[in-house]
Short mmCIF file of C-alpha atoms and ligand atoms in Angstrom, two decimals:
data_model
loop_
_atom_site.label_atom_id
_atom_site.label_comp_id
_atom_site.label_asym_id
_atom_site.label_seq_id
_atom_site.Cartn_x
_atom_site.Cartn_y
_atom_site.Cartn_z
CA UNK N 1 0.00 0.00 0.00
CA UNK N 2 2.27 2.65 -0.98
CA UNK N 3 -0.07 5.25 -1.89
CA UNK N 4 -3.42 6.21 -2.62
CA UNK N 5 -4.71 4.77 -5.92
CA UNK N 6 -8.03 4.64 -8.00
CA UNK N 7 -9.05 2.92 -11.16
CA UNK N 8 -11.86 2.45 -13.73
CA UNK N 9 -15.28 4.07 -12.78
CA UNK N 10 -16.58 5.05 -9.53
CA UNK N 11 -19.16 7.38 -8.41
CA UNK N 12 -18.34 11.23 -6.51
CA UNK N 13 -18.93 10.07 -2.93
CA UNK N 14 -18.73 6.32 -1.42
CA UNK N 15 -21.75 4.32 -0.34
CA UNK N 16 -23.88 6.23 -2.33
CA UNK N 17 -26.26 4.63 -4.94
CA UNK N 18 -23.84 3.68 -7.76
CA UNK N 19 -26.33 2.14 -11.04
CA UNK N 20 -25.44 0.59 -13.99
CA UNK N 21 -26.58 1.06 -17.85
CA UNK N 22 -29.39 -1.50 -16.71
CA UNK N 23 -30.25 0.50 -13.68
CA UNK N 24 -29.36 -2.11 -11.53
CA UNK N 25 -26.65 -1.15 -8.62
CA UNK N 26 -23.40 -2.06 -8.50
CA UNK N 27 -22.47 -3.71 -5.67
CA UNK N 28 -19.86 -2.04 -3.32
CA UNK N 29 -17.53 -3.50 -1.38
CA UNK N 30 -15.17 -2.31 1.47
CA UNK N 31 -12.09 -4.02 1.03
CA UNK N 32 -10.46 -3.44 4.63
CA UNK N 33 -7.89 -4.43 7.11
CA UNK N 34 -7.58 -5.08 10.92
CA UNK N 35 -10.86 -4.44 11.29
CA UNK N 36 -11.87 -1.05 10.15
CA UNK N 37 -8.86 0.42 10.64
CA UNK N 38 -6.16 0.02 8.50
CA UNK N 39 -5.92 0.68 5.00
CA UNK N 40 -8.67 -0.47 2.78
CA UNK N 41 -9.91 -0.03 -1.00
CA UNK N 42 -13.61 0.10 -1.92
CA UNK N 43 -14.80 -1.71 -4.90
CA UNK N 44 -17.38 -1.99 -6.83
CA UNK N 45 -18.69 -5.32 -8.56
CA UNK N 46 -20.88 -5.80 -11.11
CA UNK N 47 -22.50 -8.44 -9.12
CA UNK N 48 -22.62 -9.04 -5.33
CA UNK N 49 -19.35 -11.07 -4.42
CA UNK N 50 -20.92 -12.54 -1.63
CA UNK N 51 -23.14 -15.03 -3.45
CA UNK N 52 -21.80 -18.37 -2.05
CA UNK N 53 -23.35 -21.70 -3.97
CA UNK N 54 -21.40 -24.36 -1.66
CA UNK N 55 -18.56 -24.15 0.45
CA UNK N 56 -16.85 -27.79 0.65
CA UNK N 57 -13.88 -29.07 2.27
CA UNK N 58 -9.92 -28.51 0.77
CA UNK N 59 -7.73 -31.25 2.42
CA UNK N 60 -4.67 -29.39 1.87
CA UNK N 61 -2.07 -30.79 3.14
CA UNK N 62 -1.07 -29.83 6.62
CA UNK N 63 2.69 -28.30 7.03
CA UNK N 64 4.58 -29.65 9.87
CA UNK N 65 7.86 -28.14 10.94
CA UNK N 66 10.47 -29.13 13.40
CA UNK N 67 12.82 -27.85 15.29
CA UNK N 68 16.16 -26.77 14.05
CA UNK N 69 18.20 -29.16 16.57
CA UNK N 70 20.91 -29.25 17.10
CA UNK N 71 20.68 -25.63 16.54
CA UNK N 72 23.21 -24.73 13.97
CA UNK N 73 24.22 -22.72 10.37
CA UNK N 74 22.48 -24.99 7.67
CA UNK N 75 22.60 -24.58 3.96
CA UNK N 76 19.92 -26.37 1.84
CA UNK N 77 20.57 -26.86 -1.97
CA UNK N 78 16.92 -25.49 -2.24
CA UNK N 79 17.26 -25.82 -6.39
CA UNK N 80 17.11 -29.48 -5.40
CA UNK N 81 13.45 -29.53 -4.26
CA UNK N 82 11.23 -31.30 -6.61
CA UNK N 83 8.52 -29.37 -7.67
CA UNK N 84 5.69 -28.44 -10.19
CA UNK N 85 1.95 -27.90 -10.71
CA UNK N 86 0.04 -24.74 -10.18
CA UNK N 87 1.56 -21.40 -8.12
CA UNK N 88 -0.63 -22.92 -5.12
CA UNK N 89 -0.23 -26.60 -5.19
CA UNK N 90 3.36 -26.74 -6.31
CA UNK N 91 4.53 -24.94 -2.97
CA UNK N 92 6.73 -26.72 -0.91
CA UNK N 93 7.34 -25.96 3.01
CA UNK N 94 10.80 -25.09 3.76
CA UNK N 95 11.16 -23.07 7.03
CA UNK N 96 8.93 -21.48 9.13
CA UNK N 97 7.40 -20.19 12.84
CA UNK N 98 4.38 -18.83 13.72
CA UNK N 99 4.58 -15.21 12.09
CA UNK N 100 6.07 -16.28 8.17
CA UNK N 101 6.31 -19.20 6.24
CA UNK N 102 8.54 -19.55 3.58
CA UNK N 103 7.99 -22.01 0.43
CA UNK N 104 9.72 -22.62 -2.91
CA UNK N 105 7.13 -23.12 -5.50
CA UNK N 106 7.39 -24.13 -9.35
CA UNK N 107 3.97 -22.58 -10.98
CA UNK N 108 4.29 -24.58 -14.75
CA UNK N 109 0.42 -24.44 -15.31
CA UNK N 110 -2.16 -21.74 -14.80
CA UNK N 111 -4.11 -22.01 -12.10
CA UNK N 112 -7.71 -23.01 -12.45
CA UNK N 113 -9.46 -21.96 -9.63
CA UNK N 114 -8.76 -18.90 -7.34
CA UNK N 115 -7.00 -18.38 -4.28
CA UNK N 116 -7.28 -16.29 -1.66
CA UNK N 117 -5.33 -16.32 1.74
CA UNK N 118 -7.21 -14.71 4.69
CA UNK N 119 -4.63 -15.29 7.34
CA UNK N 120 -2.41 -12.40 6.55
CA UNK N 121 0.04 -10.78 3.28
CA UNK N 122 1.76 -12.79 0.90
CA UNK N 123 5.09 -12.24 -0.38
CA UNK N 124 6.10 -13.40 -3.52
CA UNK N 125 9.98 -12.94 -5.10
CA UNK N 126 9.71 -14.48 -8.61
CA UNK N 127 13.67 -15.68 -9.36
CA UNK N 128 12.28 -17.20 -12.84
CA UNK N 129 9.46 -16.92 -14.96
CA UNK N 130 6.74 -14.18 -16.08
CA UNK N 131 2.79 -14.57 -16.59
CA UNK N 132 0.03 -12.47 -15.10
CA UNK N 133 -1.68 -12.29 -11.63
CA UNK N 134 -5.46 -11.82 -12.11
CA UNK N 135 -7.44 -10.01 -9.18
CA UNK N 136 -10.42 -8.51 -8.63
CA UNK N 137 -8.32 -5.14 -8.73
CA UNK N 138 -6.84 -5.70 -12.35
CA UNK N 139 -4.02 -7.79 -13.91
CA UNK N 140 -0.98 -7.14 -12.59
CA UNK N 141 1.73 -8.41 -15.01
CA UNK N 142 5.36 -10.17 -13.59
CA UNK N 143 8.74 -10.75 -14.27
CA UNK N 144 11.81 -12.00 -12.76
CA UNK N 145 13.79 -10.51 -9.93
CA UNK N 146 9.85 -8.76 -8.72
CA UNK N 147 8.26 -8.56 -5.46
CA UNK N 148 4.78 -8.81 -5.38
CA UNK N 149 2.42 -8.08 -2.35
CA UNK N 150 -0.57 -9.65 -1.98
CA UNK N 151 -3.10 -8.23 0.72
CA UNK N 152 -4.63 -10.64 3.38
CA UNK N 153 -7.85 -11.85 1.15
CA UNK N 154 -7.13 -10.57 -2.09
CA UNK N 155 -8.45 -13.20 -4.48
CA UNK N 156 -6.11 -14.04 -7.23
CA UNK N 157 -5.11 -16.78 -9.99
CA UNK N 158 -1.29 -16.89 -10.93
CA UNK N 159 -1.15 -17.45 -14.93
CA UNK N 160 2.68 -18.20 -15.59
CA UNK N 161 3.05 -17.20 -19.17
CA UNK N 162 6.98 -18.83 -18.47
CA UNK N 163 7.45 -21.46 -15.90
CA UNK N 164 8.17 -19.71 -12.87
CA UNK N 165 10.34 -19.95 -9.78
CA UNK N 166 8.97 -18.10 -6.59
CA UNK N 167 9.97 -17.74 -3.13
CA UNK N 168 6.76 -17.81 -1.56
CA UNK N 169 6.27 -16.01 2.31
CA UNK N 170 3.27 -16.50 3.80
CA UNK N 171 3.02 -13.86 7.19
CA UNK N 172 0.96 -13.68 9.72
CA UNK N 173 0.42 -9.79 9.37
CA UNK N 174 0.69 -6.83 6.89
CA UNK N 175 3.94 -6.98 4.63
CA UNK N 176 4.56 -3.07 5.17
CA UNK N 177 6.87 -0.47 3.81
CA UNK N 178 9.18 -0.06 6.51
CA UNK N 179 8.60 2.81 8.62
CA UNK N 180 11.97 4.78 8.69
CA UNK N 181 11.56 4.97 5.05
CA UNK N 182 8.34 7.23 5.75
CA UNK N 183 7.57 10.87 6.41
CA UNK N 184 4.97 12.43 8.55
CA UNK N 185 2.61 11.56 5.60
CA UNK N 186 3.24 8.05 4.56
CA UNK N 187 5.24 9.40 1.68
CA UNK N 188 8.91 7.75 0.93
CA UNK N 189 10.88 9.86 2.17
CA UNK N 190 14.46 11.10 0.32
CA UNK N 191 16.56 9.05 1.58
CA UNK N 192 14.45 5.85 0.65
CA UNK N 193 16.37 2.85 -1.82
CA UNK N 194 12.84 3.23 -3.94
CA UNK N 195 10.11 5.38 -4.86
CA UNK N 196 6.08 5.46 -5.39
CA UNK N 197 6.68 5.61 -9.24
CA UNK N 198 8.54 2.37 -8.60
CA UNK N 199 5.66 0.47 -7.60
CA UNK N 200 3.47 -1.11 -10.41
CA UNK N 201 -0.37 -1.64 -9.25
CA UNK N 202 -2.56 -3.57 -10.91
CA UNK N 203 -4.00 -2.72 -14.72
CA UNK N 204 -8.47 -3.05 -14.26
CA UNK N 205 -9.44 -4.63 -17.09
CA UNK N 206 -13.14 -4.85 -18.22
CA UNK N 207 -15.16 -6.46 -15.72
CA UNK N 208 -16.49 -9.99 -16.50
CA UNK N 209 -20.47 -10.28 -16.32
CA UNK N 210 -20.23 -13.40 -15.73
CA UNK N 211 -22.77 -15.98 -13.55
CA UNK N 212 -21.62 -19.75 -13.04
CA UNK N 213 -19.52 -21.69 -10.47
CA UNK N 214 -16.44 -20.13 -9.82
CA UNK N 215 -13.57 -22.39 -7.26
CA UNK N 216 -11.92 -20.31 -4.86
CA UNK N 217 -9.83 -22.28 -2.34
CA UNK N 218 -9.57 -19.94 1.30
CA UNK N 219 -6.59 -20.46 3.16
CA UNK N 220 -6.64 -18.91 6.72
CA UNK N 221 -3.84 -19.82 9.80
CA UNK N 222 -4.08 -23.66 8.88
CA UNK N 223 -7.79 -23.94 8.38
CA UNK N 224 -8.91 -24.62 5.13
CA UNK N 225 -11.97 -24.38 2.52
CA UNK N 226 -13.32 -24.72 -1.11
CA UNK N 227 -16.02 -22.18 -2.15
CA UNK N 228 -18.15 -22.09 -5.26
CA UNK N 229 -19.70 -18.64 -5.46
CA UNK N 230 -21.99 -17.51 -8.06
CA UNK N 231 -20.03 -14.53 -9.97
CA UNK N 232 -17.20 -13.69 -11.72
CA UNK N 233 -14.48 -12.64 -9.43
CA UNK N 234 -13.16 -10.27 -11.49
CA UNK N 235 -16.25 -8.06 -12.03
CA UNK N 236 -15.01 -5.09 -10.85
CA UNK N 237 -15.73 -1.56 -12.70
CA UNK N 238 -13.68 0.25 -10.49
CA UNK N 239 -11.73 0.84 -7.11
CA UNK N 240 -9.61 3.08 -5.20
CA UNK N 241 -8.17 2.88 -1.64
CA UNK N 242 -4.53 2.25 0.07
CA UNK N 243 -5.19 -1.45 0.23
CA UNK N 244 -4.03 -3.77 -3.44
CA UNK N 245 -1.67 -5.83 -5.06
CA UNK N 246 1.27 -4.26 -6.23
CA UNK N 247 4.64 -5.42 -7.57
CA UNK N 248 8.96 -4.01 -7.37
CA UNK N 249 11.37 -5.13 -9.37
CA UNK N 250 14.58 -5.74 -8.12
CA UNK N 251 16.24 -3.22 -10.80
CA UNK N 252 14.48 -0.60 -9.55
CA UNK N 253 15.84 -0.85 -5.83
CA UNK N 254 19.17 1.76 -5.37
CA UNK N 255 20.66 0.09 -3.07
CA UNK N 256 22.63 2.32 -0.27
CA UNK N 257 26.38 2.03 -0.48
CA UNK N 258 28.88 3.99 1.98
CA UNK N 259 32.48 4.72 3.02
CA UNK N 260 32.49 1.39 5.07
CA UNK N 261 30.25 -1.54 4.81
CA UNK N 262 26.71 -1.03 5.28
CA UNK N 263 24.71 -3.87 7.32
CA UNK N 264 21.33 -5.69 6.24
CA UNK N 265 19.19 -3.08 7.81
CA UNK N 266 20.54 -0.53 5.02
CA UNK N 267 18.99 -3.12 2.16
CA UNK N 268 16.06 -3.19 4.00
CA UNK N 269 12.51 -4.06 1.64
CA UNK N 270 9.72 -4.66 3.66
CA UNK N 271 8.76 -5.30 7.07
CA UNK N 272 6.26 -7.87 8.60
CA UNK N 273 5.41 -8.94 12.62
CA UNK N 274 8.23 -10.86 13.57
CA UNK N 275 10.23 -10.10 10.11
CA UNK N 276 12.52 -8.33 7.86
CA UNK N 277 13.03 -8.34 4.44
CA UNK N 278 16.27 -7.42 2.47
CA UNK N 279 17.49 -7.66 -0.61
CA UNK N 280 21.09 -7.17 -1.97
CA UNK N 281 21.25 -6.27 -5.50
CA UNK N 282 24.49 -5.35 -7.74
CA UNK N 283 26.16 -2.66 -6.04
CA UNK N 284 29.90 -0.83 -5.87
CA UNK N 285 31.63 -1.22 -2.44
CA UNK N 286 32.52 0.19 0.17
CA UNK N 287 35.10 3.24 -0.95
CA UNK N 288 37.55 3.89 1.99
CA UNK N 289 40.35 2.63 0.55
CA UNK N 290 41.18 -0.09 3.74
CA UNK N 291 37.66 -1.30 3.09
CA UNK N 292 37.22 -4.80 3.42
CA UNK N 293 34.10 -5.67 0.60
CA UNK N 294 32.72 -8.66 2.60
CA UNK N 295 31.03 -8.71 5.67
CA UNK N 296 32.76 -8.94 9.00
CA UNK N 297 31.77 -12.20 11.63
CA UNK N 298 28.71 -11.68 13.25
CA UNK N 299 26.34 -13.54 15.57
CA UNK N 300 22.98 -12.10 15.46
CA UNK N 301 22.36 -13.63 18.89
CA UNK N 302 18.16 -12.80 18.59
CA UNK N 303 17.06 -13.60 15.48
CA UNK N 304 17.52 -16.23 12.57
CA UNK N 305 18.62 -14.99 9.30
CA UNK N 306 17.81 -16.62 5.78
CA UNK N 307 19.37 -15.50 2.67
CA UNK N 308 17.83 -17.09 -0.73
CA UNK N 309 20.99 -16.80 -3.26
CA UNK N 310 19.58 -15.59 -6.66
CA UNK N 311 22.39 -15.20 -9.08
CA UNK N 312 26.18 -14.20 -9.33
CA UNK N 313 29.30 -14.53 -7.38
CA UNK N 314 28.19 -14.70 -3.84
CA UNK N 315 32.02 -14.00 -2.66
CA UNK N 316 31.57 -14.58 0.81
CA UNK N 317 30.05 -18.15 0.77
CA UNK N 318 31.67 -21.19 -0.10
CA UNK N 319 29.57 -24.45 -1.72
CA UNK N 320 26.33 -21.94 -2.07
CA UNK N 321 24.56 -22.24 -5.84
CA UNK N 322 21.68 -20.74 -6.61
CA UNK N 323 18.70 -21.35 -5.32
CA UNK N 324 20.88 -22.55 -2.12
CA UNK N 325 19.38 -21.01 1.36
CA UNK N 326 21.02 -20.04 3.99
CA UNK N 327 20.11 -20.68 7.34
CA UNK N 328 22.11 -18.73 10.17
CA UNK N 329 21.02 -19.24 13.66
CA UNK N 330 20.26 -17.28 16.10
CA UNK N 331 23.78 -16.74 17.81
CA UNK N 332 25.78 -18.92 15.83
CA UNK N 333 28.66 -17.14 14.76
CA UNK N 334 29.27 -16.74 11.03
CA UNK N 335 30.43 -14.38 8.26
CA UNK N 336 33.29 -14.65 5.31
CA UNK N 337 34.61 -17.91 4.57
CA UNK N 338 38.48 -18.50 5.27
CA UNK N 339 40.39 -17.07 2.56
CA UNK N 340 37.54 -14.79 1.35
CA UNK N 341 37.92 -11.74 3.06
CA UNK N 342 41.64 -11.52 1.23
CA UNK N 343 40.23 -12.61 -1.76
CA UNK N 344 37.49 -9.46 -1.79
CA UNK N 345 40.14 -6.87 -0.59
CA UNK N 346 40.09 -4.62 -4.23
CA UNK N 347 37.35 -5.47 -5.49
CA UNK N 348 34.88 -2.69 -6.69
CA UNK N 349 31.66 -3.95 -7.32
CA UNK N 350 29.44 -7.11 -7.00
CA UNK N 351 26.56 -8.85 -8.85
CA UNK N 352 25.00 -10.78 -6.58
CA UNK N 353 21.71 -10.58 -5.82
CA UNK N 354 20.00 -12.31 -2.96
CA UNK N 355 17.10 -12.22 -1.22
CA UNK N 356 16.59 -11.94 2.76
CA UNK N 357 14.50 -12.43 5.60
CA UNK N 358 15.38 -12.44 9.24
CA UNK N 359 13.03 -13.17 11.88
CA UNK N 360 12.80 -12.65 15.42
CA UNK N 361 11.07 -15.76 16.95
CA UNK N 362 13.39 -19.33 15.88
CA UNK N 363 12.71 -20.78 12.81
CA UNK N 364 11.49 -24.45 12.24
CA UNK N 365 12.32 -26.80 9.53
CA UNK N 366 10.45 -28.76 6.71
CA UNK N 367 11.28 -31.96 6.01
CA UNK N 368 11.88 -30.72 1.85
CA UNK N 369 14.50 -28.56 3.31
CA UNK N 370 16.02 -31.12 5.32
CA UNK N 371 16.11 -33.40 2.18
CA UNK N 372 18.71 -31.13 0.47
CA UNK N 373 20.61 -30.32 3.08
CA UNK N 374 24.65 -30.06 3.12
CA UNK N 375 24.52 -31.33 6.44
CA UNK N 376 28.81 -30.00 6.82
CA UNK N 377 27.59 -26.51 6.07
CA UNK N 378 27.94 -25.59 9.71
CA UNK N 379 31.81 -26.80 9.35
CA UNK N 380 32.72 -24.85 5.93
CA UNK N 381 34.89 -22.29 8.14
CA UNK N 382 36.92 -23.91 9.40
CA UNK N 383 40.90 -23.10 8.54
CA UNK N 384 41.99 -26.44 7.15
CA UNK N 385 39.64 -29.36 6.39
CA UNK N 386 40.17 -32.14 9.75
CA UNK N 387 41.56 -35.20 8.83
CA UNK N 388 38.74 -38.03 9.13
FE1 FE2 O 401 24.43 -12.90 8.94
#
């Protein structure tokens, strides 16, 4: 919800009688959060969305997680995990806790029913692939390297025009622009890595008149449902509000470089309860001409950090591919690999990019993670390989 947006056709004040060529009304609908008060959008249907047929069971399978114990650094060859289907059914559990899920999905077919996750925001980071997300607020068109947010209940249908490779979050909250990028108003301030105009929203299309029986599968916190309602879903002649899907493309981020190196928090994204979201894109170093390019040894002793490699060199890391994740636990110390800080000392520039989220409360592991494991991950610093 970066800013305010409207689209299509709507009439001069809300909940006022809005008819259409027919004389009929259109139906309006407030589109809000936390209640009544967070941001919302009000939209306005063709046909009332709230005509249910059926509602039937979806026996989606149930994620379990367990504990990462012993805790310790793990790397999992994530590229490894078998996967396909739809952008819904093809996502496989990886790590978790109670505020964000994380999944690696492989959407190779359209999806042919609807979706629509009440339990909180969806991130989406598309490493491969392009196609369309359809919504009840328009189509909003992807590509690779692009975030997309997905408001808590938006209904949607993920339509990969080119197989595509997502890094699916699931949180338990609002995905939110942080804060300290923010003024007074809401408005990015200067010193932000992005901008409103870098934000794309979704493109309203003509609204489908449309009466039949439409699937939308309802995900909310573990409990699950089918429902067949009556009308098109995406019968909307026009919106506005704070509250929509919207989409940021990693080339558009600037990242913030400095004299000395600059920590996660400076590559900051998003923000969610109980997480934060980075992402480190091609960049020149640090310019103080002692600096030392990679990042020093660090324990972040109260929270767990995960870092999705996406493509280059990733200097600092030894045995990571792409696709790998990282896994660095709370307190466990880690940072360059030995012989990498001297290799980085000169260097100018990088083009990595990677993908981040850190959370505050431990994370938990899926057994598809644990398949593709490299179980000596935790040993890769050491000096000189023990003898066995
Ligand atoms: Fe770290």
């Amino acid at each position: 919800m970066p800013s305010y947006v409207r689209a299509g056709s709507l009439p001069h004040k809300r909940h006022i009688q809005f008819r259409r060529p027919d004389g009929g009304l259109y139906a309006e609908e407030l589109f809000s959060t936390k209640g009544f008060e967070s941001v919302y959008s009000l939209l306005y249907h063709l046909n009332p969305p709230t005509a249910t047929l059926e509602v039937r069971e979806w026996n989606r399978a149930k994620v379990t997680l367990l504990p990462n114990d012993p805790l310790r650094n793990r790397h999992f060859k994530v590229a490894q995990v078998a996967t396909g289907g739809d952008a819904i059914d093809s996502r496989r559990a990886l790590i978790g806790n109670s505020d964000i899920l994380v999944s690696i999905a492989q959407a190779d077919r359209a999806m042919e029913y609807w979706y629509r996750n009440t339990g909180g925001d969806e991130l989406l980071f598309i490493h491969h692939g392009a196609g369309v997300i359809e919504t009840p607020f328009g189509e909003l068109a992807y590509r690779q390297h692009d975030y997309i947010i997905i408001p808590t209940g938006t209904t949607y249908r993920l339509l990969p025009s080119v197989s595509t490779r997502m890094l699916v979050h699931e949180s338990a909250g609002m995905v939110r622009i942080p804060k300290k990028y923010r003024n007074e108003y809401g408005q990015l301030e200067e010193h932000a890595p992005y901008y409103e105009r870098d934000f794309r929203v979704p493109l309203l299309k003509a609204p489908v008149d449309a009466r039949g029986e439409y699937e939308v599968r309802v995900s909310n916190a573990g409990r699950h449902a089918t429902y067949i309602v009556q009308n098109h879903p995406c019968d909307v002649i026009g919106w506005d509000g704070y509250c929509y899907p919207y989409a940021f493309n990693l080339e558009e981020f600037a990242p913030i470089t400095g004299k000395l190196h600059q920590p996660p928090p400076a590559h900051a994204t998003f923000e969610a309860p109980g997480a934060a979201f980075c992402a480190f894109v091609p960049r020149l170093f640090d310019y103080h001409p002692l600096a030392i390019p990679v990042p020093y040894n660090h324990s972040s002793v109260d929270c767990d950090e995960v870092l999705y490699y996406v493509s280059g060199n990733f200097m600092s890391r030894r045995g990571v591919e792409e696709g790998s994740i990282t896994l660095h636990a709370a307190g466990a110390p880690h940072g360059p690999q030995p012989g990498a800080v001297e290799a980085s000392l000169g260097k100018t520039s990088t083009d990595e990019i990677a993908v981040m989220v850190d959370t505050f409360k431990p994370l938990q592991l899926a057994q598809s993670a644990l398949d593709v494991e490299d179980a000596n991950y935790y040993r890769s610093w050491i000096e000189a390989p023990a003898k066995v």
